[in-house]
Short mmCIF file of C-alpha atoms in Angstrom, two decimals:
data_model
loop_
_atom_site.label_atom_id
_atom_site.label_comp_id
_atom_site.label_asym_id
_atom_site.label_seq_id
_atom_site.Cartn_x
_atom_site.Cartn_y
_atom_site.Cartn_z
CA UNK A 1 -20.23 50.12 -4.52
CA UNK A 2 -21.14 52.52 -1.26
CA UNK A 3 -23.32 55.26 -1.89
CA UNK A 4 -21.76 58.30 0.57
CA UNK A 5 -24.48 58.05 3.00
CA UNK A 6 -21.67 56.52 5.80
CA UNK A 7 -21.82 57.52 8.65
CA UNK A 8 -18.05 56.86 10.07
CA UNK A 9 -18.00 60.29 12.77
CA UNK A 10 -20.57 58.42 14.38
CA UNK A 11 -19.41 54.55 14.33
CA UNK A 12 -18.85 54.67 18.10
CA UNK A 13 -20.55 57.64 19.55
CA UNK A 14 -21.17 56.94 23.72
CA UNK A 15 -24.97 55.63 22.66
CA UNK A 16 -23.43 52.61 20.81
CA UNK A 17 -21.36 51.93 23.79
CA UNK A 18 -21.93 47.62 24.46
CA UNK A 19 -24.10 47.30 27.54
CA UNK A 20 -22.96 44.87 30.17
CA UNK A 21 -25.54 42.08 30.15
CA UNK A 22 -23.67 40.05 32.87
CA UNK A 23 -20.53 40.35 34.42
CA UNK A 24 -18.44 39.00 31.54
CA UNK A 25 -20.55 39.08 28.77
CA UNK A 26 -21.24 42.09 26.74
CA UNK A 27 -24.38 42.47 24.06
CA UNK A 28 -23.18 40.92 21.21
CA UNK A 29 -23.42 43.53 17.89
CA UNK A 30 -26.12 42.88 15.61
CA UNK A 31 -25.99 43.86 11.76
CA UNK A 32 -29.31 44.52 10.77
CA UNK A 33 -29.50 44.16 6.88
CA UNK A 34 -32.87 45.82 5.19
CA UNK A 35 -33.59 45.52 1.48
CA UNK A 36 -35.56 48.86 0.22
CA UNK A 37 -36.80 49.96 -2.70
CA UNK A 38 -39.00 52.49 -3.41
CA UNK A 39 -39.85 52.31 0.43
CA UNK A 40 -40.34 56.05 1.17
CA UNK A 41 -44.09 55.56 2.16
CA UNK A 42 -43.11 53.31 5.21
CA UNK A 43 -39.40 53.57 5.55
CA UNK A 44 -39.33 57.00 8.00
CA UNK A 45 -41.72 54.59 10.73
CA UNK A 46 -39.53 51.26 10.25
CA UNK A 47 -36.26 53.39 11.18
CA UNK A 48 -37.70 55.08 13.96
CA UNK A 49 -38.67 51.71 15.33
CA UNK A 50 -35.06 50.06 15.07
CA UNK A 51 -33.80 53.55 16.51
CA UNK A 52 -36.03 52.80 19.22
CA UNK A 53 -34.81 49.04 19.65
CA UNK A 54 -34.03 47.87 23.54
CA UNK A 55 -30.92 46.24 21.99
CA UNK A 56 -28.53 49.53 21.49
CA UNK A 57 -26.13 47.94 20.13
CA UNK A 58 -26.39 47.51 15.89
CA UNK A 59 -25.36 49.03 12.83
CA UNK A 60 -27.74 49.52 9.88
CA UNK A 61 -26.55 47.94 6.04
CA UNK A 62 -29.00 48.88 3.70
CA UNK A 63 -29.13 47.74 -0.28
CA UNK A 64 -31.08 50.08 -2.03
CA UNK A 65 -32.13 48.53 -5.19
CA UNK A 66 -32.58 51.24 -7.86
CA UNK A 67 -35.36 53.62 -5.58
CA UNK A 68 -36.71 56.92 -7.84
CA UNK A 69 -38.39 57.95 -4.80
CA UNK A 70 -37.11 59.40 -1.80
CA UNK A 71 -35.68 56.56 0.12
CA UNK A 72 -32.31 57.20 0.03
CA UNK A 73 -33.08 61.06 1.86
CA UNK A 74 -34.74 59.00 4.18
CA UNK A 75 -31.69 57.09 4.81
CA UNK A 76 -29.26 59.89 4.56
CA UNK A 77 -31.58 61.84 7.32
CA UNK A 78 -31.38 59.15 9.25
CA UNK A 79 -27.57 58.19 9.37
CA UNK A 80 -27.58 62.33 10.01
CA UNK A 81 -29.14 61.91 13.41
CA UNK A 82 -26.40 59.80 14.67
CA UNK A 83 -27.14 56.44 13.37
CA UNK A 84 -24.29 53.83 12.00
CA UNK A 85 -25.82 53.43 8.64
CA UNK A 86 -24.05 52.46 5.49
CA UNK A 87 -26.31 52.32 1.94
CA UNK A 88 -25.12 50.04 -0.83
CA UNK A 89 -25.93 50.02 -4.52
CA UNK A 90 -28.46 46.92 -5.06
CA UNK A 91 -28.23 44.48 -8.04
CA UNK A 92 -31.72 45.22 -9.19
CA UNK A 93 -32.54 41.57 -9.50
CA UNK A 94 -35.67 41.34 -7.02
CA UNK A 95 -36.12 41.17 -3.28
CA UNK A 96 -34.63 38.26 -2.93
CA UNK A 97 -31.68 38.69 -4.82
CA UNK A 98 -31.39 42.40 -3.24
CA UNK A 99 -31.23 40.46 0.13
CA UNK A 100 -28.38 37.88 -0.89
CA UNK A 101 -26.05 40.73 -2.17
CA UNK A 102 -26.18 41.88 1.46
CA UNK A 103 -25.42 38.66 2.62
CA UNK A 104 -22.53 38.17 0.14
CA UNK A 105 -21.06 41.91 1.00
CA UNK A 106 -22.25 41.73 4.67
CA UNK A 107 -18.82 40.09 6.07
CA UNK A 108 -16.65 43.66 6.20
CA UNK A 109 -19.29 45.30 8.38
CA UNK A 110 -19.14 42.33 10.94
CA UNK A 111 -16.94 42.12 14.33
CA UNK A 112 -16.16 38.93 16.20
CA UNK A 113 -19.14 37.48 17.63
CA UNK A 114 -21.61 39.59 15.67
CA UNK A 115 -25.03 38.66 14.94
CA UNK A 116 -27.18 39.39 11.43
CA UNK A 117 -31.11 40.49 11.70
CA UNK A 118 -32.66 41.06 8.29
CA UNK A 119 -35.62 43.59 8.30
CA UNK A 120 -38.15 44.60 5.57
CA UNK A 121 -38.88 48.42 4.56
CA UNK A 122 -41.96 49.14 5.37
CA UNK A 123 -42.94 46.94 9.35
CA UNK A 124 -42.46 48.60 12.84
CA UNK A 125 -40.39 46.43 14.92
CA UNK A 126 -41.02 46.21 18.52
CA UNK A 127 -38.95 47.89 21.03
CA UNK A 128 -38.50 43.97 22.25
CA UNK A 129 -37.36 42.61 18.22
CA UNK A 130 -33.57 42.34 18.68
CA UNK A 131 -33.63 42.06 22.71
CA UNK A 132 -35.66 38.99 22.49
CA UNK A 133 -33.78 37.38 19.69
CA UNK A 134 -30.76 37.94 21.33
CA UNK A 135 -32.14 35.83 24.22
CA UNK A 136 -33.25 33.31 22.75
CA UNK A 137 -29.33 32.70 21.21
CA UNK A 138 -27.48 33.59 24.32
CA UNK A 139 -27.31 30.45 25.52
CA UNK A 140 -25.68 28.70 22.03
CA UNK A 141 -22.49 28.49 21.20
CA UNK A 142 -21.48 30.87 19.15
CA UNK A 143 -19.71 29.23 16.45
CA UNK A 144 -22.63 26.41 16.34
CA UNK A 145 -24.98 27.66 13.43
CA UNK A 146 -28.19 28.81 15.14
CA UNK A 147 -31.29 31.36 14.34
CA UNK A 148 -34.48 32.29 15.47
CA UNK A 149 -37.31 33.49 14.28
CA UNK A 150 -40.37 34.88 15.87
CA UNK A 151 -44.35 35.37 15.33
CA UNK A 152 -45.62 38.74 14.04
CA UNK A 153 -48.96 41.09 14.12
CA UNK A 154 -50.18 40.93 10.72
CA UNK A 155 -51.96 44.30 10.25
CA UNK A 156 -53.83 46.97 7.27
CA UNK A 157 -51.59 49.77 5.98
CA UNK A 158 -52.61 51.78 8.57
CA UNK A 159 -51.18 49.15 11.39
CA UNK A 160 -54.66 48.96 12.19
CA UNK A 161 -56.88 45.52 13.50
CA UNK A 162 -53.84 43.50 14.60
CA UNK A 163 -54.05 39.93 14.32
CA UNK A 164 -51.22 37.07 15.14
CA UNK A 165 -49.50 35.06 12.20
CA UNK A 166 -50.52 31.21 11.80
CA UNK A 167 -49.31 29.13 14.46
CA UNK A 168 -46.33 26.59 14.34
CA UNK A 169 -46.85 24.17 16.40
CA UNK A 170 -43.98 21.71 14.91
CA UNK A 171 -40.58 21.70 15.66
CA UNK A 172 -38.44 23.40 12.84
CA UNK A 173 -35.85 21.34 11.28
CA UNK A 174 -34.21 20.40 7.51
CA UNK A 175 -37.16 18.50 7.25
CA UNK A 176 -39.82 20.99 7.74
CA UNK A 177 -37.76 23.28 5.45
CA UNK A 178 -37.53 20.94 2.15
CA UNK A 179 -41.53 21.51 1.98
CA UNK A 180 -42.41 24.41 3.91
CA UNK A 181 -41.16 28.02 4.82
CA UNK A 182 -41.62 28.91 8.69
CA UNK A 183 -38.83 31.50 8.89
CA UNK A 184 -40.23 35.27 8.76
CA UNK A 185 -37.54 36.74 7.31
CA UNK A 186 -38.59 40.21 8.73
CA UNK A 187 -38.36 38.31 12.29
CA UNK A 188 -35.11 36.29 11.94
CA UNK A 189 -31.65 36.93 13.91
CA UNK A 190 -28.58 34.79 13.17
CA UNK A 191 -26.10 34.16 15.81
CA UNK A 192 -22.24 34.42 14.54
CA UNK A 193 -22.13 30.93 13.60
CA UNK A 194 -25.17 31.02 11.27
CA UNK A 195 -23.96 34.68 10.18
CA UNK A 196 -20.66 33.48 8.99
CA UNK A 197 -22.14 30.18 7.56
CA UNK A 198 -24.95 32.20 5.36
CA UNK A 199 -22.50 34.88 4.19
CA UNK A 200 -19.90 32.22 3.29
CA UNK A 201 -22.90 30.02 1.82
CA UNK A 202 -24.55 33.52 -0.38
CA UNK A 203 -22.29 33.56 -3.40
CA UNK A 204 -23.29 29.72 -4.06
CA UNK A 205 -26.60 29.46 -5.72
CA UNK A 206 -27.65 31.10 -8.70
CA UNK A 207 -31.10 31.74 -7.31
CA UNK A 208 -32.82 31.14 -4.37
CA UNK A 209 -37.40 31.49 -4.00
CA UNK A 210 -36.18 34.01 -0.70
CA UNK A 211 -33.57 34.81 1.79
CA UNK A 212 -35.62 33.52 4.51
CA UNK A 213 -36.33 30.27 3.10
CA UNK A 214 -32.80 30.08 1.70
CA UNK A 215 -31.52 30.67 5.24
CA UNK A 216 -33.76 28.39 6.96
CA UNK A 217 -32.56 25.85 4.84
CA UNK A 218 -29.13 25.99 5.03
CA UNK A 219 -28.81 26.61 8.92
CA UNK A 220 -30.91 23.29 9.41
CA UNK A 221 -29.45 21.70 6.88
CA UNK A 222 -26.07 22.11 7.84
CA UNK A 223 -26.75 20.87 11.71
CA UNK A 224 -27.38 23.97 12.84
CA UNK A 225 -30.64 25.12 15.14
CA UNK A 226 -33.66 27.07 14.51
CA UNK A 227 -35.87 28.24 17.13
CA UNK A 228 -39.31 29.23 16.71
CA UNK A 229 -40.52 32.22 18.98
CA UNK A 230 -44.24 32.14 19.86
CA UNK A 231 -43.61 36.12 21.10
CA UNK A 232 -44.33 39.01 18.06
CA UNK A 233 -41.92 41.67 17.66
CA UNK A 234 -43.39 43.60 14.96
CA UNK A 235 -46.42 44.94 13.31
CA UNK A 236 -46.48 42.93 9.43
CA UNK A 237 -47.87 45.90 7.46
CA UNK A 238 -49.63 44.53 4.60
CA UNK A 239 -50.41 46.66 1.61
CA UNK A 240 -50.99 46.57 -2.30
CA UNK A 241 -47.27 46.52 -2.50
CA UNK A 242 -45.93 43.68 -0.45
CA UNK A 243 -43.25 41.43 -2.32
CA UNK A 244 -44.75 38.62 0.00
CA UNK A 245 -48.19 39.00 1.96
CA UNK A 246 -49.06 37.30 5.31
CA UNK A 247 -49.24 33.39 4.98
CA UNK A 248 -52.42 33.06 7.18
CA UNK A 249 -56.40 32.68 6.76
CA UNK A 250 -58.43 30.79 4.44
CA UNK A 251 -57.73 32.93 1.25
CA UNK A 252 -53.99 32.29 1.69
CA UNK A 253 -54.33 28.45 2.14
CA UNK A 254 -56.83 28.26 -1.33
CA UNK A 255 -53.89 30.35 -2.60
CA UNK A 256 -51.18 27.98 -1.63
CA UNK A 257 -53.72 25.16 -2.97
CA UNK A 258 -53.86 26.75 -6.23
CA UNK A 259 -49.77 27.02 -6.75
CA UNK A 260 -49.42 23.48 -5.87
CA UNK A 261 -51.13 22.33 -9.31
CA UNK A 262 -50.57 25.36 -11.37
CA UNK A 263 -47.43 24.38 -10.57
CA UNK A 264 -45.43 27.07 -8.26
CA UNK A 265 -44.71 24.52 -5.58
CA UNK A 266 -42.73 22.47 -8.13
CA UNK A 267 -40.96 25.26 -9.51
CA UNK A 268 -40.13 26.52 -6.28
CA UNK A 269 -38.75 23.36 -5.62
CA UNK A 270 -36.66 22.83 -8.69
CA UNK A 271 -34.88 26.35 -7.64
CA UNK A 272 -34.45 24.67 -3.73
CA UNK A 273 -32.93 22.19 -5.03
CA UNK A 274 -30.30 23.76 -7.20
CA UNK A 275 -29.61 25.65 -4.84
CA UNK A 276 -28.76 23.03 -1.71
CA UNK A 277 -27.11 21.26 -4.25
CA UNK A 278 -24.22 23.62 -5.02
CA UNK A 279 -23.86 23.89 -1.48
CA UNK A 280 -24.30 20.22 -0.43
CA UNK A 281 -20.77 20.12 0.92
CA UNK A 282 -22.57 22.19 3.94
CA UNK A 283 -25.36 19.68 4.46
CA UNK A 284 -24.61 16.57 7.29
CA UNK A 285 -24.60 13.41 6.07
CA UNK A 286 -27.87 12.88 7.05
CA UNK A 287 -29.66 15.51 5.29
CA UNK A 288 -27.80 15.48 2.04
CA UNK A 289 -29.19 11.60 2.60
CA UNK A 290 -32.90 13.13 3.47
CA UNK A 291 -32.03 15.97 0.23
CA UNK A 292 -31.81 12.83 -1.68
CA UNK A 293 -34.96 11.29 -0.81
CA UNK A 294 -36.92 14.24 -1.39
CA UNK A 295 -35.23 14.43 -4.76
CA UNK A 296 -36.36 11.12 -5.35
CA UNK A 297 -39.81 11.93 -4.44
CA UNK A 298 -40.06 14.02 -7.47
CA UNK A 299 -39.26 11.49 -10.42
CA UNK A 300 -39.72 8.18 -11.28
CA UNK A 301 -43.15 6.16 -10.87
CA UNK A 302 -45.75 6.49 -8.31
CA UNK A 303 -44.33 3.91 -5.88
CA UNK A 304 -41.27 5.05 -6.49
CA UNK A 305 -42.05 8.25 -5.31
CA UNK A 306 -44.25 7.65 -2.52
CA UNK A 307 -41.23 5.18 -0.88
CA UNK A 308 -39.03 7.93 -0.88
CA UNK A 309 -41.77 10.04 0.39
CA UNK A 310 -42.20 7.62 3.09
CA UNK A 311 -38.53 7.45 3.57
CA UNK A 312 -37.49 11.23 3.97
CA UNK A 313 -40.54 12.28 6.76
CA UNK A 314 -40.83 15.14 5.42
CA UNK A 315 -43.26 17.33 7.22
CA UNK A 316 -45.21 20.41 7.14
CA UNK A 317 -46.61 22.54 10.16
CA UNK A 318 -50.29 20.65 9.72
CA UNK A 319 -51.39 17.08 9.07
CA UNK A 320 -53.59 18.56 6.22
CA UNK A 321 -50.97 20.39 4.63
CA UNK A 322 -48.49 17.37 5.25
CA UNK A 323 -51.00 14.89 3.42
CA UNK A 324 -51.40 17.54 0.57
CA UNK A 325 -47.28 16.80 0.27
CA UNK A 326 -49.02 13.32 -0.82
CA UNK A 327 -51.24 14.35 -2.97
CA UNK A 328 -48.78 17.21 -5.28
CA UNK A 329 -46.47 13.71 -5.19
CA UNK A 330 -49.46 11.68 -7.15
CA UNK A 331 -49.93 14.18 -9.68
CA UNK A 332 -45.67 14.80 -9.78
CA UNK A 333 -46.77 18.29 -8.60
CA UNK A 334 -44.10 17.98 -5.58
#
């Protein structure tokens, strides 16, 4: 259900007009979908950054997931000043089930060709976020699946001492995915064919770990193309309150060390799983084959499980972190 925050006077005001990017082809429209609640503290600095975006032309869908604070004056101030902004009721489920109710009800707010960013409450995006994106896709075909995703500057509350996110220095791909979440979801831009393949794919699962891991997968996993972008676009505020904090330095790796055998990892995976599985029909041949394996890799006795290991090359962005893939499979923490 819409909350009455919609803009419509101001759908197509002379700002939103497409700019000519070549002689034929205009700037495709991007549908930026942000998840808030409770977000007042931040949300006022993220807006004025996508106001402020290089890329004019977007529209703003916003799920607002049960906020007591004043986040949805924000919003309402915002759409005032001209802005296409429409604010739905969330489902109150979680971040990551806020996000997939936008992607289930983001289909009536698309046009041909449109593109999907999703964007976090409380960042500032770069003037550069969208443009670059948008770049990086131009060349695709638009109905092959395709996204990218780019680095960040992870920084205190205050946006203060900047630093880059971890490195990825392997190709993404389905196989990287099974094991191993690259995709910043507060970085990532969909082209049309990914849009409409996400959207369609949304109402499948019962539950997915997050959007951006969810989406990761299925792009790849359905043939489609992810492209890592070494530029950042946005300052990654972290705070007390972050759903999800920066994956980076040594306190984050022990971290990740310590969910593989308490278990996390596993459970993580049981929910992957599930939810490629309802959607298998997606997959290509080859990766429901390589979905399969990694299945496989999680039951049955040790040699079992190490052949299909072996068999699926699974990888993560390190050769450490790949061998400790190895090592949760020994101790069926995988």
């Amino acid at each position: 259900m819409t909350a009455p925050i919609r803009n419509r006077a101001t759908m197509r005001p002379p700002a939103r007009l497409p700019q000519i990017v070549s002689s034929e082809v205009p700037e495709p429209h991007v549908l930026i979908l942000l998840a808030v609640r409770n977000g007042a503290r931040h949300l006022a600095a993220q807006l004025d950054s996508i106001a402020a975006q290089e890329h004019r032309r977007w529209s703003l869908l916003v799920s607002d997931d049960g906020s007591d604070d004043e986040s949805r004056q924000i919003l309402a101030a915002f759409a005032r000043c001209g802005h296409d902004v429409t604010v739905l009721e969330g489902p109150c489920l979680g971040p990551a089930e806020n996000f997939m109710s936008l992607f289930r009800r983001a289909a009536p707010f698309l046009t041909p060709g449109s593109f999907i960013a999703t964007c976090d409450q409380d960042d500032v995006w770069f003037p550069s976020r969208l443009r670059f994106g948008v770049e990086r896709l131009q060349g695709i075909a638009a109905d092959h699946p395709a996204m990218v995703f780019h680095k960040t500057l992870i920084t205190d509350e205050a946006l203060q001492n900047p630093r880059p996110s971890a490195p990825r220095p392997r190709k993404p791909g389905f196989r990287n995915a099974l094991v191993q979440n690259i995709a910043a979801g507060n970085t990532i831009l969909l082209n049309a064919g990914a849009s409409a393949l996400v959207c369609s794919a949304a109402a499948e699962p019962d539950c997915v770990v997050m959007h951006d891991w969810w989406s990761y997968l299925i792009v790849t996993g359905a043939g489609g193309t992810a492209l890592q972008d070494d530029r950042p676009v946005l300052f990654y505020r972290q705070h007390g309150r972050n759903e999800v904090g920066a994956n980076d330095g040594l306190r984050a790796r022990l971290r990740r060390v310590s969910m593989v055998y308490a278990g996390t990892f596993r459970a993580w995976n049981d929910i992957n799983l599930q939810a490629l599985t309802r959607s298998a029909h997606r997959l290509t041949p080859e990766h429901r084959a390589t979905l399969a394996l990694f299945a496989a890799a999680r039951r049955g006795g040790l040699g079992a499980r190490f052949a299909a290991l072996w068999r699926a090359r699974l990888y993560r962005q390190s050769g450490f972190s790949t061998l400790a893939l190895w090592v949760a499979a020994s101790f069926r923490r995988l």
